[in-house]
Amino acid sequence: MAKRWAGLVGVTPLLLGMVVSVRQMVVAPLVLAQSSQSSQDAEALRLFREGERLRQQGTRESLQQALEKYQQALPLLRATRNRRREAATLNNIGLVYTSIGQPQRALE
């Protein structure tokens, strides 16, 4: 019995080392994916806020620029699955189209 435990004690560090190695191999891509997602989310938020600022100015030119910012943010929001901000962005696109006299386009 003592021999059996001695064998397990000798194997345990090896097993633990394997677990740590496997964990690192699994966690590293996850961390990279989260980092990439957070940078996309940050860029989408920046574009959204810039669109908001431009939309609130209310000039024809600023409204057109706001549309561009919102449309740049959409694919990033969809990639990060930020449904709440995606919905807000689509709503704001509709508001801009309504403001520039294109209500049918706003519905689309």
PDB file of C-alpha atoms in Angstrom:
ATOM      1  CA  MET A   1       0.000   0.000   0.000  1.00  0.00           C
ATOM      2  CA  ALA A   2       2.831   2.408   0.911  1.00  0.00           C
ATOM      3  CA  LYS A   3       4.464   1.608  -2.405  1.00  0.00           C
ATOM      4  CA  ARG A   4       1.232   2.506  -4.183  1.00  0.00           C
ATOM      5  CA  TRP A   5       1.042   5.942  -2.491  1.00  0.00           C
ATOM      6  CA  ALA A   6       4.687   6.616  -3.202  1.00  0.00           C
ATOM      7  CA  GLY A   7       3.985   5.984  -6.864  1.00  0.00           C
ATOM      8  CA  LEU A   8       1.044   8.405  -6.833  1.00  0.00           C
ATOM      9  CA  VAL A   9       3.028  11.071  -5.024  1.00  0.00           C
ATOM     10  CA  GLY A  10       5.690  10.860  -7.697  1.00  0.00           C
ATOM     11  CA  VAL A  11       3.097  11.153 -10.472  1.00  0.00           C
ATOM     12  CA  THR A  12       1.059  13.971  -8.914  1.00  0.00           C
ATOM     13  CA  PRO A  13       3.415  16.839  -9.873  1.00  0.00           C
ATOM     14  CA  LEU A  14       3.498  15.528 -13.415  1.00  0.00           C
ATOM     15  CA  LEU A  15      -0.287  15.408 -13.533  1.00  0.00           C
ATOM     16  CA  LEU A  16      -0.557  18.875 -12.042  1.00  0.00           C
ATOM     17  CA  GLY A  17       1.945  20.150 -14.555  1.00  0.00           C
ATOM     18  CA  MET A  18      -0.137  18.711 -17.367  1.00  0.00           C
ATOM     19  CA  VAL A  19      -3.292  20.338 -16.001  1.00  0.00           C
ATOM     20  CA  VAL A  20      -1.579  23.709 -15.784  1.00  0.00           C
ATOM     21  CA  SER A  21      -0.233  23.338 -19.319  1.00  0.00           C
ATOM     22  CA  VAL A  22      -3.634  22.366 -20.703  1.00  0.00           C
ATOM     23  CA  ARG A  23      -5.296  25.173 -18.784  1.00  0.00           C
ATOM     24  CA  GLN A  24      -2.817  27.685 -20.205  1.00  0.00           C
ATOM     25  CA  MET A  25      -3.416  26.378 -23.703  1.00  0.00           C
ATOM     26  CA  VAL A  26      -7.181  26.810 -23.251  1.00  0.00           C
ATOM     27  CA  VAL A  27      -7.099  30.109 -21.360  1.00  0.00           C
ATOM     28  CA  ALA A  28      -4.631  31.934 -23.636  1.00  0.00           C
ATOM     29  CA  PRO A  29      -6.896  31.941 -26.739  1.00  0.00           C
ATOM     30  CA  LEU A  30      -9.853  32.860 -24.525  1.00  0.00           C
ATOM     31  CA  VAL A  31      -7.966  35.856 -23.136  1.00  0.00           C
ATOM     32  CA  LEU A  32      -6.984  36.926 -26.644  1.00  0.00           C
ATOM     33  CA  ALA A  33     -10.587  36.594 -27.843  1.00  0.00           C
ATOM     34  CA  GLN A  34     -11.834  38.651 -24.892  1.00  0.00           C
ATOM     35  CA  SER A  35      -9.153  41.256 -25.524  1.00  0.00           C
ATOM     36  CA  SER A  36     -10.097  41.471 -29.194  1.00  0.00           C
ATOM     37  CA  GLN A  37     -13.783  41.633 -28.326  1.00  0.00           C
ATOM     38  CA  SER A  38     -13.225  44.364 -25.748  1.00  0.00           C
ATOM     39  CA  SER A  39     -11.215  46.434 -28.241  1.00  0.00           C
ATOM     40  CA  GLN A  40     -13.978  46.031 -30.837  1.00  0.00           C
ATOM     41  CA  ASP A  41     -16.560  46.965 -28.212  1.00  0.00           C
ATOM     42  CA  ALA A  42     -14.524  50.020 -27.222  1.00  0.00           C
ATOM     43  CA  GLU A  43     -14.231  51.111 -30.862  1.00  0.00           C
ATOM     44  CA  ALA A  44     -17.958  50.574 -31.396  1.00  0.00           C
ATOM     45  CA  LEU A  45     -18.714  52.669 -28.317  1.00  0.00           C
ATOM     46  CA  ARG A  46     -16.424  55.423 -29.563  1.00  0.00           C
ATOM     47  CA  LEU A  47     -18.166  55.450 -32.953  1.00  0.00           C
ATOM     48  CA  PHE A  48     -21.597  55.382 -31.323  1.00  0.00           C
ATOM     49  CA  ARG A  49     -20.779  58.343 -29.075  1.00  0.00           C
ATOM     50  CA  GLU A  50     -19.306  60.276 -31.990  1.00  0.00           C
ATOM     51  CA  GLY A  51     -22.500  59.585 -33.923  1.00  0.00           C
ATOM     52  CA  GLU A  52     -24.538  60.842 -30.973  1.00  0.00           C
ATOM     53  CA  ARG A  53     -22.529  64.049 -30.787  1.00  0.00           C
ATOM     54  CA  LEU A  54     -22.941  64.644 -34.508  1.00  0.00           C
ATOM     55  CA  ARG A  55     -26.661  63.802 -34.493  1.00  0.00           C
ATOM     56  CA  GLN A  56     -27.296  66.270 -31.688  1.00  0.00           C
ATOM     57  CA  GLN A  57     -25.700  69.070 -33.727  1.00  0.00           C
ATOM     58  CA  GLY A  58     -28.611  68.654 -36.125  1.00  0.00           C
ATOM     59  CA  THR A  59     -27.114  70.141 -39.286  1.00  0.00           C
ATOM     60  CA  ARG A  60     -27.541  68.291 -42.544  1.00  0.00           C
ATOM     61  CA  GLU A  61     -23.793  67.672 -42.758  1.00  0.00           C
ATOM     62  CA  SER A  62     -23.483  66.499 -39.141  1.00  0.00           C
ATOM     63  CA  LEU A  63     -26.470  64.171 -39.589  1.00  0.00           C
ATOM     64  CA  GLN A  64     -24.822  62.609 -42.625  1.00  0.00           C
ATOM     65  CA  GLN A  65     -21.603  62.162 -40.651  1.00  0.00           C
ATOM     66  CA  ALA A  66     -23.593  60.647 -37.759  1.00  0.00           C
ATOM     67  CA  LEU A  67     -25.042  58.072 -40.174  1.00  0.00           C
ATOM     68  CA  GLU A  68     -21.544  57.128 -41.258  1.00  0.00           C
ATOM     69  CA  LYS A  69     -20.397  56.679 -37.638  1.00  0.00           C
ATOM     70  CA  TYR A  70     -23.428  54.566 -36.765  1.00  0.00           C
ATOM     71  CA  GLN A  71     -22.967  52.412 -39.852  1.00  0.00           C
ATOM     72  CA  GLN A  72     -19.298  51.864 -38.959  1.00  0.00           C
ATOM     73  CA  ALA A  73     -20.298  50.844 -35.430  1.00  0.00           C
ATOM     74  CA  LEU A  74     -22.927  48.285 -36.498  1.00  0.00           C
ATOM     75  CA  PRO A  75     -20.636  45.453 -37.689  1.00  0.00           C
ATOM     76  CA  LEU A  76     -18.493  45.826 -34.561  1.00  0.00           C
ATOM     77  CA  LEU A  77     -21.551  45.689 -32.332  1.00  0.00           C
ATOM     78  CA  ARG A  78     -22.807  42.627 -34.145  1.00  0.00           C
ATOM     79  CA  ALA A  79     -19.409  40.939 -33.869  1.00  0.00           C
ATOM     80  CA  THR A  80     -19.327  41.531 -30.110  1.00  0.00           C
ATOM     81  CA  ARG A  81     -23.026  40.617 -29.761  1.00  0.00           C
ATOM     82  CA  ASN A  82     -23.793  43.875 -27.992  1.00  0.00           C
ATOM     83  CA  ARG A  83     -27.501  43.691 -28.765  1.00  0.00           C
ATOM     84  CA  ARG A  84     -28.515  46.634 -26.593  1.00  0.00           C
ATOM     85  CA  ARG A  85     -26.159  49.089 -28.270  1.00  0.00           C
ATOM     86  CA  GLU A  86     -26.899  47.586 -31.690  1.00  0.00           C
ATOM     87  CA  ALA A  87     -30.600  48.316 -31.098  1.00  0.00           C
ATOM     88  CA  ALA A  88     -29.814  51.861 -29.960  1.00  0.00           C
ATOM     89  CA  THR A  89     -27.646  52.393 -33.036  1.00  0.00           C
ATOM     90  CA  LEU A  90     -30.358  51.148 -35.393  1.00  0.00           C
ATOM     91  CA  ASN A  91     -32.875  53.383 -33.621  1.00  0.00           C
ATOM     92  CA  ASN A  92     -30.564  56.385 -34.016  1.00  0.00           C
ATOM     93  CA  ILE A  93     -30.075  55.614 -37.701  1.00  0.00           C
ATOM     94  CA  GLY A  94     -33.866  55.735 -38.016  1.00  0.00           C
ATOM     95  CA  LEU A  95     -33.961  59.050 -36.176  1.00  0.00           C
ATOM     96  CA  VAL A  96     -31.355  60.531 -38.506  1.00  0.00           C
ATOM     97  CA  TYR A  97     -33.217  59.389 -41.621  1.00  0.00           C
ATOM     98  CA  THR A  98     -36.424  60.877 -40.212  1.00  0.00           C
ATOM     99  CA  SER A  99     -34.597  64.140 -39.478  1.00  0.00           C
ATOM    100  CA  ILE A 100     -33.340  64.422 -43.061  1.00  0.00           C
ATOM    101  CA  GLY A 101     -36.790  63.762 -44.484  1.00  0.00           C
ATOM    102  CA  GLN A 102     -36.437  60.085 -45.460  1.00  0.00           C
ATOM    103  CA  PRO A 103     -39.030  58.343 -43.274  1.00  0.00           C
ATOM    104  CA  GLN A 104     -39.266  55.307 -45.561  1.00  0.00           C
ATOM    105  CA  ARG A 105     -35.522  54.769 -45.262  1.00  0.00           C
ATOM    106  CA  ALA A 106     -35.886  55.103 -41.474  1.00  0.00           C
ATOM    107  CA  LEU A 107     -38.362  52.223 -41.465  1.00  0.00           C
ATOM    108  CA  GLU A 108     -35.976  50.037 -43.429  1.00  0.00           C
TER     109      GLU A 108
END
